[in-house]
PDB file of C-alpha atoms in Angstrom:
ATOM      1  CA  MET A   1       0.000   0.000   0.000  1.00  0.00           C
ATOM      2  CA  ALA A   2       1.425   3.385  -1.033  1.00  0.00           C
ATOM      3  CA  LYS A   3       2.537   5.838   1.645  1.00  0.00           C
ATOM      4  CA  ILE A   4       2.018   9.555   0.988  1.00  0.00           C
ATOM      5  CA  LEU A   5       3.405  12.642   2.753  1.00  0.00           C
ATOM      6  CA  ILE A   6       1.048  15.653   2.754  1.00  0.00           C
ATOM      7  CA  VAL A   7       2.941  18.939   3.188  1.00  0.00           C
ATOM      8  CA  ASP A   8       0.839  22.074   3.771  1.00  0.00           C
ATOM      9  CA  ASP A   9       0.834  24.778   6.438  1.00  0.00           C
ATOM     10  CA  GLU A  10      -2.987  24.780   6.647  1.00  0.00           C
ATOM     11  CA  PRO A  11      -4.226  21.977   8.952  1.00  0.00           C
ATOM     12  CA  ARG A  12      -7.693  21.934   7.372  1.00  0.00           C
ATOM     13  CA  ILE A  13      -6.187  21.346   3.915  1.00  0.00           C
ATOM     14  CA  ARG A  14      -4.003  18.534   5.249  1.00  0.00           C
ATOM     15  CA  GLU A  15      -6.999  16.949   6.967  1.00  0.00           C
ATOM     16  CA  LEU A  16      -9.143  17.187   3.825  1.00  0.00           C
ATOM     17  CA  ILE A  17      -6.495  15.539   1.663  1.00  0.00           C
ATOM     18  CA  HIS A  18      -5.689  12.967   4.348  1.00  0.00           C
ATOM     19  CA  GLU A  19      -9.335  11.966   4.646  1.00  0.00           C
ATOM     20  CA  HIS A  20      -9.844  11.453   0.909  1.00  0.00           C
ATOM     21  CA  LEU A  21      -6.565   9.606   0.366  1.00  0.00           C
ATOM     22  CA  GLN A  22      -7.146   7.371   3.373  1.00  0.00           C
ATOM     23  CA  TYR A  23     -10.610   6.548   2.046  1.00  0.00           C
ATOM     24  CA  ALA A  24      -8.960   5.628  -1.278  1.00  0.00           C
ATOM     25  CA  GLY A  25      -6.724   3.150   0.541  1.00  0.00           C
ATOM     26  CA  TYR A  26      -3.489   5.098   1.014  1.00  0.00           C
ATOM     27  CA  ILE A  27      -1.382   5.537   4.156  1.00  0.00           C
ATOM     28  CA  CYS A  28      -0.745   9.223   4.922  1.00  0.00           C
ATOM     29  CA  GLU A  29       1.517  11.309   7.120  1.00  0.00           C
ATOM     30  CA  GLU A  30       1.550  15.094   7.438  1.00  0.00           C
ATOM     31  CA  ALA A  31       4.068  17.940   7.693  1.00  0.00           C
ATOM     32  CA  GLY A  32       3.404  21.652   8.197  1.00  0.00           C
ATOM     33  CA  ASP A  33       6.428  23.081   6.370  1.00  0.00           C
ATOM     34  CA  GLY A  34       9.328  22.172   4.104  1.00  0.00           C
ATOM     35  CA  SER A  35      11.847  21.658   6.906  1.00  0.00           C
ATOM     36  CA  ALA A  36       9.605  19.157   8.676  1.00  0.00           C
ATOM     37  CA  ALA A  37       8.952  17.408   5.371  1.00  0.00           C
ATOM     38  CA  LEU A  38      12.672  16.978   4.660  1.00  0.00           C
ATOM     39  CA  ALA A  39      13.194  15.514   8.128  1.00  0.00           C
ATOM     40  CA  GLN A  40      10.464  12.941   7.515  1.00  0.00           C
ATOM     41  CA  LEU A  41      11.621  12.169   3.977  1.00  0.00           C
ATOM     42  CA  SER A  42      15.197  11.545   5.110  1.00  0.00           C
ATOM     43  CA  GLY A  43      13.990   8.337   6.721  1.00  0.00           C
ATOM     44  CA  GLY A  44      12.642   7.067   3.411  1.00  0.00           C
ATOM     45  CA  GLY A  45       9.555   4.940   2.961  1.00  0.00           C
ATOM     46  CA  PHE A  46       7.340   7.432   1.126  1.00  0.00           C
ATOM     47  CA  ASP A  47       5.978   6.744  -2.352  1.00  0.00           C
ATOM     48  CA  LEU A  48       4.644  10.248  -3.086  1.00  0.00           C
ATOM     49  CA  VAL A  49       4.696  13.800  -1.702  1.00  0.00           C
ATOM     50  CA  ILE A  50       1.870  16.330  -2.048  1.00  0.00           C
ATOM     51  CA  LEU A  51       3.628  19.663  -1.595  1.00  0.00           C
ATOM     52  CA  ASP A  52       2.245  23.160  -1.026  1.00  0.00           C
ATOM     53  CA  LEU A  53       4.444  26.033  -2.229  1.00  0.00           C
ATOM     54  CA  MET A  54       3.617  28.914   0.121  1.00  0.00           C
ATOM     55  CA  MET A  55       4.684  27.841   3.617  1.00  0.00           C
ATOM     56  CA  PRO A  56       6.674  29.370   6.511  1.00  0.00           C
ATOM     57  CA  PHE A  57      10.248  28.405   7.490  1.00  0.00           C
ATOM     58  CA  MET A  58      10.885  26.644   4.172  1.00  0.00           C
ATOM     59  CA  ASP A  59       8.645  27.105   1.146  1.00  0.00           C
ATOM     60  CA  GLY A  60       7.673  24.248  -1.120  1.00  0.00           C
ATOM     61  CA  MET A  61       9.928  25.160  -4.046  1.00  0.00           C
ATOM     62  CA  THR A  62      12.982  25.299  -1.790  1.00  0.00           C
ATOM     63  CA  CYS A  63      11.948  21.978  -0.270  1.00  0.00           C
ATOM     64  CA  LEU A  64      11.585  20.386  -3.706  1.00  0.00           C
ATOM     65  CA  ARG A  65      14.974  21.605  -4.887  1.00  0.00           C
ATOM     66  CA  GLU A  66      16.586  20.430  -1.658  1.00  0.00           C
ATOM     67  CA  MET A  67      14.951  17.012  -2.090  1.00  0.00           C
ATOM     68  CA  ARG A  68      16.440  16.616  -5.549  1.00  0.00           C
ATOM     69  CA  ALA A  69      19.825  17.947  -4.389  1.00  0.00           C
ATOM     70  CA  ARG A  70      19.846  15.237  -1.699  1.00  0.00           C
ATOM     71  CA  HIS A  71      18.824  12.628  -4.300  1.00  0.00           C
ATOM     72  CA  ILE A  72      15.438  12.122  -2.645  1.00  0.00           C
ATOM     73  CA  ASN A  73      13.661  11.082  -5.828  1.00  0.00           C
ATOM     74  CA  THR A  74      10.189  10.531  -4.379  1.00  0.00           C
ATOM     75  CA  PRO A  75       7.521  11.703  -6.872  1.00  0.00           C
ATOM     76  CA  VAL A  76       5.988  15.098  -6.058  1.00  0.00           C
ATOM     77  CA  ILE A  77       2.609  16.654  -6.827  1.00  0.00           C
ATOM     78  CA  ILE A  78       2.626  20.405  -6.215  1.00  0.00           C
ATOM     79  CA  LEU A  79      -0.607  21.743  -4.721  1.00  0.00           C
ATOM     80  CA  THR A  80      -0.776  25.537  -4.594  1.00  0.00           C
ATOM     81  CA  ALA A  81      -2.790  28.688  -5.188  1.00  0.00           C
ATOM     82  CA  ARG A  82      -0.141  29.848  -7.667  1.00  0.00           C
ATOM     83  CA  GLY A  83      -1.725  29.133 -11.028  1.00  0.00           C
ATOM     84  CA  GLU A  84       0.371  31.236 -13.390  1.00  0.00           C
ATOM     85  CA  GLU A  85       2.161  29.517 -16.275  1.00  0.00           C
ATOM     86  CA  TYR A  86       5.537  30.651 -14.915  1.00  0.00           C
ATOM     87  CA  ASP A  87       4.890  28.958 -11.569  1.00  0.00           C
ATOM     88  CA  LYS A  88       3.805  25.720 -13.240  1.00  0.00           C
ATOM     89  CA  LEU A  89       6.915  25.642 -15.411  1.00  0.00           C
ATOM     90  CA  ALA A  90       9.173  26.422 -12.449  1.00  0.00           C
ATOM     91  CA  GLY A  91       7.659  23.557 -10.480  1.00  0.00           C
ATOM     92  CA  LEU A  92       7.917  21.042 -13.303  1.00  0.00           C
ATOM     93  CA  GLU A  93      11.459  22.086 -14.163  1.00  0.00           C
ATOM     94  CA  SER A  94      12.474  21.688 -10.515  1.00  0.00           C
ATOM     95  CA  GLY A  95      11.432  18.040 -10.595  1.00  0.00           C
ATOM     96  CA  ALA A  96       7.704  17.946  -9.808  1.00  0.00           C
ATOM     97  CA  ASP A  97       5.623  15.238 -11.471  1.00  0.00           C
ATOM     98  CA  ASP A  98       2.294  17.082 -11.510  1.00  0.00           C
ATOM     99  CA  TYR A  99       0.834  20.470 -10.574  1.00  0.00           C
ATOM    100  CA  VAL A 100      -2.619  21.071  -9.072  1.00  0.00           C
ATOM    101  CA  VAL A 101      -4.001  24.573  -8.484  1.00  0.00           C
ATOM    102  CA  LYS A 102      -6.103  25.529  -5.444  1.00  0.00           C
ATOM    103  CA  PRO A 103      -9.064  25.507  -5.055  1.00  0.00           C
ATOM    104  CA  PHE A 104      -9.029  21.871  -6.112  1.00  0.00           C
ATOM    105  CA  SER A 105     -11.348  18.904  -6.345  1.00  0.00           C
ATOM    106  CA  PRO A 106     -10.320  16.216  -3.807  1.00  0.00           C
ATOM    107  CA  ARG A 107     -11.560  13.528  -6.208  1.00  0.00           C
ATOM    108  CA  GLU A 108      -9.400  14.926  -9.007  1.00  0.00           C
ATOM    109  CA  LEU A 109      -6.402  15.039  -6.678  1.00  0.00           C
ATOM    110  CA  VAL A 110      -6.919  11.380  -5.753  1.00  0.00           C
ATOM    111  CA  ALA A 111      -7.085  10.521  -9.470  1.00  0.00           C
ATOM    112  CA  ARG A 112      -3.843  12.396 -10.118  1.00  0.00           C
ATOM    113  CA  VAL A 113      -2.187  10.649  -7.168  1.00  0.00           C
ATOM    114  CA  ARG A 114      -3.248   7.305  -8.581  1.00  0.00           C
ATOM    115  CA  ALA A 115      -1.929   8.214 -12.046  1.00  0.00           C
ATOM    116  CA  VAL A 116       1.488   9.290 -10.738  1.00  0.00           C
ATOM    117  CA  LEU A 117       1.827   6.176  -8.573  1.00  0.00           C
ATOM    118  CA  ASN A 118       0.850   3.940 -11.490  1.00  0.00           C
ATOM    119  CA  ARG A 119       3.677   5.471 -13.517  1.00  0.00           C
ATOM    120  CA  THR A 120       6.332   5.419 -10.822  1.00  0.00           C
ATOM    121  CA  MET A 121       5.739   2.467  -8.502  1.00  0.00           C
ATOM    122  CA  PRO A 122       7.139  -0.926  -9.563  1.00  0.00           C
ATOM    123  CA  ARG A 123       4.477  -3.623  -9.765  1.00  0.00           C
ATOM    124  CA  PRO A 124       5.180  -6.659  -7.535  1.00  0.00           C
ATOM    125  CA  THR A 125       4.051  -9.121 -10.200  1.00  0.00           C
ATOM    126  CA  GLU A 126       5.978  -7.434 -12.976  1.00  0.00           C
ATOM    127  CA  ALA A 127       8.900  -9.435 -14.322  1.00  0.00           C
ATOM    128  CA  ALA A 128      12.242  -7.732 -14.800  1.00  0.00           C
ATOM    129  CA  ASP A 129      12.263  -5.853 -18.070  1.00  0.00           C
ATOM    130  CA  THR A 130      15.542  -4.348 -19.218  1.00  0.00           C
ATOM    131  CA  MET A 131      16.657  -2.378 -22.227  1.00  0.00           C
ATOM    132  CA  THR A 132      20.372  -2.330 -23.029  1.00  0.00           C
ATOM    133  CA  PHE A 133      22.055   0.048 -25.446  1.00  0.00           C
ATOM    134  CA  GLY A 134      25.833  -0.191 -25.414  1.00  0.00           C
ATOM    135  CA  GLU A 135      26.914   0.830 -21.914  1.00  0.00           C
ATOM    136  CA  LEU A 136      23.427   2.030 -20.930  1.00  0.00           C
ATOM    137  CA  THR A 137      20.997  -0.332 -19.167  1.00  0.00           C
ATOM    138  CA  ILE A 138      17.431   0.644 -18.239  1.00  0.00           C
ATOM    139  CA  ASP A 139      15.457  -1.620 -15.889  1.00  0.00           C
ATOM    140  CA  THR A 140      11.800  -0.606 -16.045  1.00  0.00           C
ATOM    141  CA  ALA A 141      10.763  -3.046 -13.306  1.00  0.00           C
ATOM    142  CA  SER A 142      13.132  -1.726 -10.634  1.00  0.00           C
ATOM    143  CA  HIS A 143      13.252   1.827 -12.026  1.00  0.00           C
ATOM    144  CA  THR A 144      17.047   1.799 -12.211  1.00  0.00           C
ATOM    145  CA  VAL A 145      19.496   3.045 -14.825  1.00  0.00           C
ATOM    146  CA  ARG A 146      23.137   2.032 -15.124  1.00  0.00           C
ATOM    147  CA  VAL A 147      25.973   3.476 -17.198  1.00  0.00           C
ATOM    148  CA  SER A 148      28.981   1.164 -17.500  1.00  0.00           C
ATOM    149  CA  GLY A 149      27.559  -0.852 -14.608  1.00  0.00           C
ATOM    150  CA  GLU A 150      27.273   2.129 -12.252  1.00  0.00           C
ATOM    151  CA  GLU A 151      23.775   3.101 -11.097  1.00  0.00           C
ATOM    152  CA  VAL A 152      22.679   6.606 -12.066  1.00  0.00           C
ATOM    153  CA  ALA A 153      20.328   8.590  -9.803  1.00  0.00           C
ATOM    154  CA  LEU A 154      17.391   9.991 -11.793  1.00  0.00           C
ATOM    155  CA  THR A 155      14.209  11.695 -10.670  1.00  0.00           C
ATOM    156  CA  PRO A 156      10.987   9.829 -11.528  1.00  0.00           C
ATOM    157  CA  LYS A 157      10.290  12.283 -14.346  1.00  0.00           C
ATOM    158  CA  GLU A 158      13.798  11.941 -15.772  1.00  0.00           C
ATOM    159  CA  PHE A 159      13.370   8.164 -15.690  1.00  0.00           C
ATOM    160  CA  ASP A 160       9.994   8.386 -17.459  1.00  0.00           C
ATOM    161  CA  LEU A 161      11.526  10.650 -20.099  1.00  0.00           C
ATOM    162  CA  LEU A 162      14.431   8.270 -20.726  1.00  0.00           C
ATOM    163  CA  VAL A 163      12.127   5.243 -20.980  1.00  0.00           C
ATOM    164  CA  PHE A 164       9.840   7.053 -23.435  1.00  0.00           C
ATOM    165  CA  LEU A 165      12.754   8.104 -25.627  1.00  0.00           C
ATOM    166  CA  ALA A 166      14.391   4.663 -25.498  1.00  0.00           C
ATOM    167  CA  SER A 167      11.090   2.910 -26.235  1.00  0.00           C
ATOM    168  CA  ASN A 168      10.900   4.967 -29.421  1.00  0.00           C
ATOM    169  CA  LYS A 169      14.478   4.333 -30.524  1.00  0.00           C
ATOM    170  CA  GLY A 170      15.330   5.968 -33.832  1.00  0.00           C
ATOM    171  CA  ILE A 171      12.094   7.988 -33.990  1.00  0.00           C
ATOM    172  CA  ALA A 172      12.192  11.795 -34.038  1.00  0.00           C
ATOM    173  CA  LEU A 173       9.817  12.941 -31.293  1.00  0.00           C
ATOM    174  CA  SER A 174       8.422  16.462 -31.104  1.00  0.00           C
ATOM    175  CA  ARG A 175       8.412  18.379 -27.853  1.00  0.00           C
ATOM    176  CA  GLU A 176       4.620  18.351 -28.070  1.00  0.00           C
ATOM    177  CA  LYS A 177       4.541  14.541 -28.182  1.00  0.00           C
ATOM    178  CA  ILE A 178       7.042  14.237 -25.332  1.00  0.00           C
ATOM    179  CA  LEU A 179       5.106  16.677 -23.143  1.00  0.00           C
ATOM    180  CA  GLN A 180       1.827  14.861 -23.781  1.00  0.00           C
ATOM    181  CA  LYS A 181       3.183  11.362 -23.141  1.00  0.00           C
ATOM    182  CA  VAL A 182       5.612  11.998 -20.278  1.00  0.00           C
ATOM    183  CA  TRP A 183       3.881  14.863 -18.452  1.00  0.00           C
ATOM    184  CA  ASN A 184       0.291  14.198 -19.550  1.00  0.00           C
ATOM    185  CA  TYR A 185      -0.024  17.899 -20.371  1.00  0.00           C
ATOM    186  CA  ASP A 186      -1.255  19.654 -23.479  1.00  0.00           C
ATOM    187  CA  TYR A 187       1.437  21.592 -25.292  1.00  0.00           C
ATOM    188  CA  PHE A 188       1.161  25.344 -24.689  1.00  0.00           C
ATOM    189  CA  GLY A 189       4.025  26.605 -26.827  1.00  0.00           C
ATOM    190  CA  GLU A 190       6.722  26.432 -24.153  1.00  0.00           C
ATOM    191  CA  ASP A 191       9.829  24.356 -24.891  1.00  0.00           C
ATOM    192  CA  ARG A 192      11.697  24.906 -21.626  1.00  0.00           C
ATOM    193  CA  THR A 193      10.153  22.052 -19.661  1.00  0.00           C
ATOM    194  CA  VAL A 194      11.249  19.377 -22.134  1.00  0.00           C
ATOM    195  CA  ASP A 195      14.559  21.041 -22.984  1.00  0.00           C
ATOM    196  CA  THR A 196      15.506  21.494 -19.326  1.00  0.00           C
ATOM    197  CA  HIS A 197      14.779  17.854 -18.470  1.00  0.00           C
ATOM    198  CA  VAL A 198      16.687  16.597 -21.522  1.00  0.00           C
ATOM    199  CA  LYS A 199      19.663  18.730 -20.493  1.00  0.00           C
ATOM    200  CA  MET A 200      19.584  17.330 -16.948  1.00  0.00           C
ATOM    201  CA  LEU A 201      19.129  13.768 -18.234  1.00  0.00           C
ATOM    202  CA  ARG A 202      22.104  14.085 -20.574  1.00  0.00           C
ATOM    203  CA  GLY A 203      24.184  15.306 -17.664  1.00  0.00           C
ATOM    204  CA  HIS A 204      23.290  12.215 -15.635  1.00  0.00           C
ATOM    205  CA  LEU A 205      24.068   9.838 -18.522  1.00  0.00           C
ATOM    206  CA  GLY A 206      27.702  10.937 -18.812  1.00  0.00           C
ATOM    207  CA  LYS A 207      29.439   9.060 -21.629  1.00  0.00           C
ATOM    208  CA  CYS A 208      26.017   7.988 -22.956  1.00  0.00           C
ATOM    209  CA  ARG A 209      24.697  11.551 -23.170  1.00  0.00           C
ATOM    210  CA  SER A 210      25.062  11.543 -26.973  1.00  0.00           C
ATOM    211  CA  TYR A 211      22.470   8.748 -27.199  1.00  0.00           C
ATOM    212  CA  ILE A 212      19.843  11.519 -26.997  1.00  0.00           C
ATOM    213  CA  ALA A 213      20.191  13.477 -30.231  1.00  0.00           C
ATOM    214  CA  THR A 214      18.656  16.872 -30.950  1.00  0.00           C
ATOM    215  CA  VAL A 215      16.554  16.933 -34.118  1.00  0.00           C
ATOM    216  CA  TRP A 216      16.553  20.583 -35.103  1.00  0.00           C
ATOM    217  CA  GLY A 217      13.132  22.051 -35.735  1.00  0.00           C
ATOM    218  CA  ILE A 218      11.405  18.971 -34.268  1.00  0.00           C
ATOM    219  CA  GLY A 219      12.620  17.796 -30.879  1.00  0.00           C
ATOM    220  CA  TYR A 220      14.703  14.789 -29.852  1.00  0.00           C
ATOM    221  CA  LYS A 221      15.579  11.256 -30.914  1.00  0.00           C
ATOM    222  CA  PHE A 222      17.076   8.358 -28.963  1.00  0.00           C
ATOM    223  CA  ASP A 223      19.751   7.091 -31.349  1.00  0.00           C
ATOM    224  CA  PRO A 224      22.523   5.128 -29.591  1.00  0.00           C
ATOM    225  CA  ASP A 225      23.730   3.563 -32.842  1.00  0.00           C
ATOM    226  CA  ALA A 226      24.530   6.930 -34.415  1.00  0.00           C
ATOM    227  CA  ALA A 227      26.374   7.985 -31.269  1.00  0.00           C
ATOM    228  CA  ARG A 228      28.970   5.214 -31.557  1.00  0.00           C
TER     229      ARG A 228
END
């Protein structure tokens, strides 16, 4: 059963989310600010974080960036009153997996939680499924990536992006297609989300960074053969 950390400085919001997620079958814990959330996350064991942005002591964006800096790769759904496009992009580019604007529908939030967990949690009955390209190995069952035998730490979204690209080896994929399939968002004319994640992913892949080729005027292509 998935365990979720609810981070919000408003007790009534935490209680509302807790109640609906518990009813849906999830185990929940709560934190009132980013510092408390980091302390709880350091012990591990969480499958998802629901994170408010505007909080005292440590705001949600700082908490998210600190999580990723510490290689805490737990999936994150941002829940906030900030609904501007800039705020959404900043959250996604910082490593969030989804973005929900207040006021929100608890039922929709539960559906989004379920969707993120379905994408990121390994299934117990799922057999090991690996893709190997030269010195790069992707294990979709255990959600691990290795370069020359060494495990590479990726965020859940970076992993999803790599799997999508690798599953479409040799195919030029537009930013629109990538955004729709990996983020489940409609394309709104902004390239930075995809480009930023590709840049970070290439950095993690080291000597295999050239496997992800830029297709000018279109987007990207996973082409390990051309990189050799």
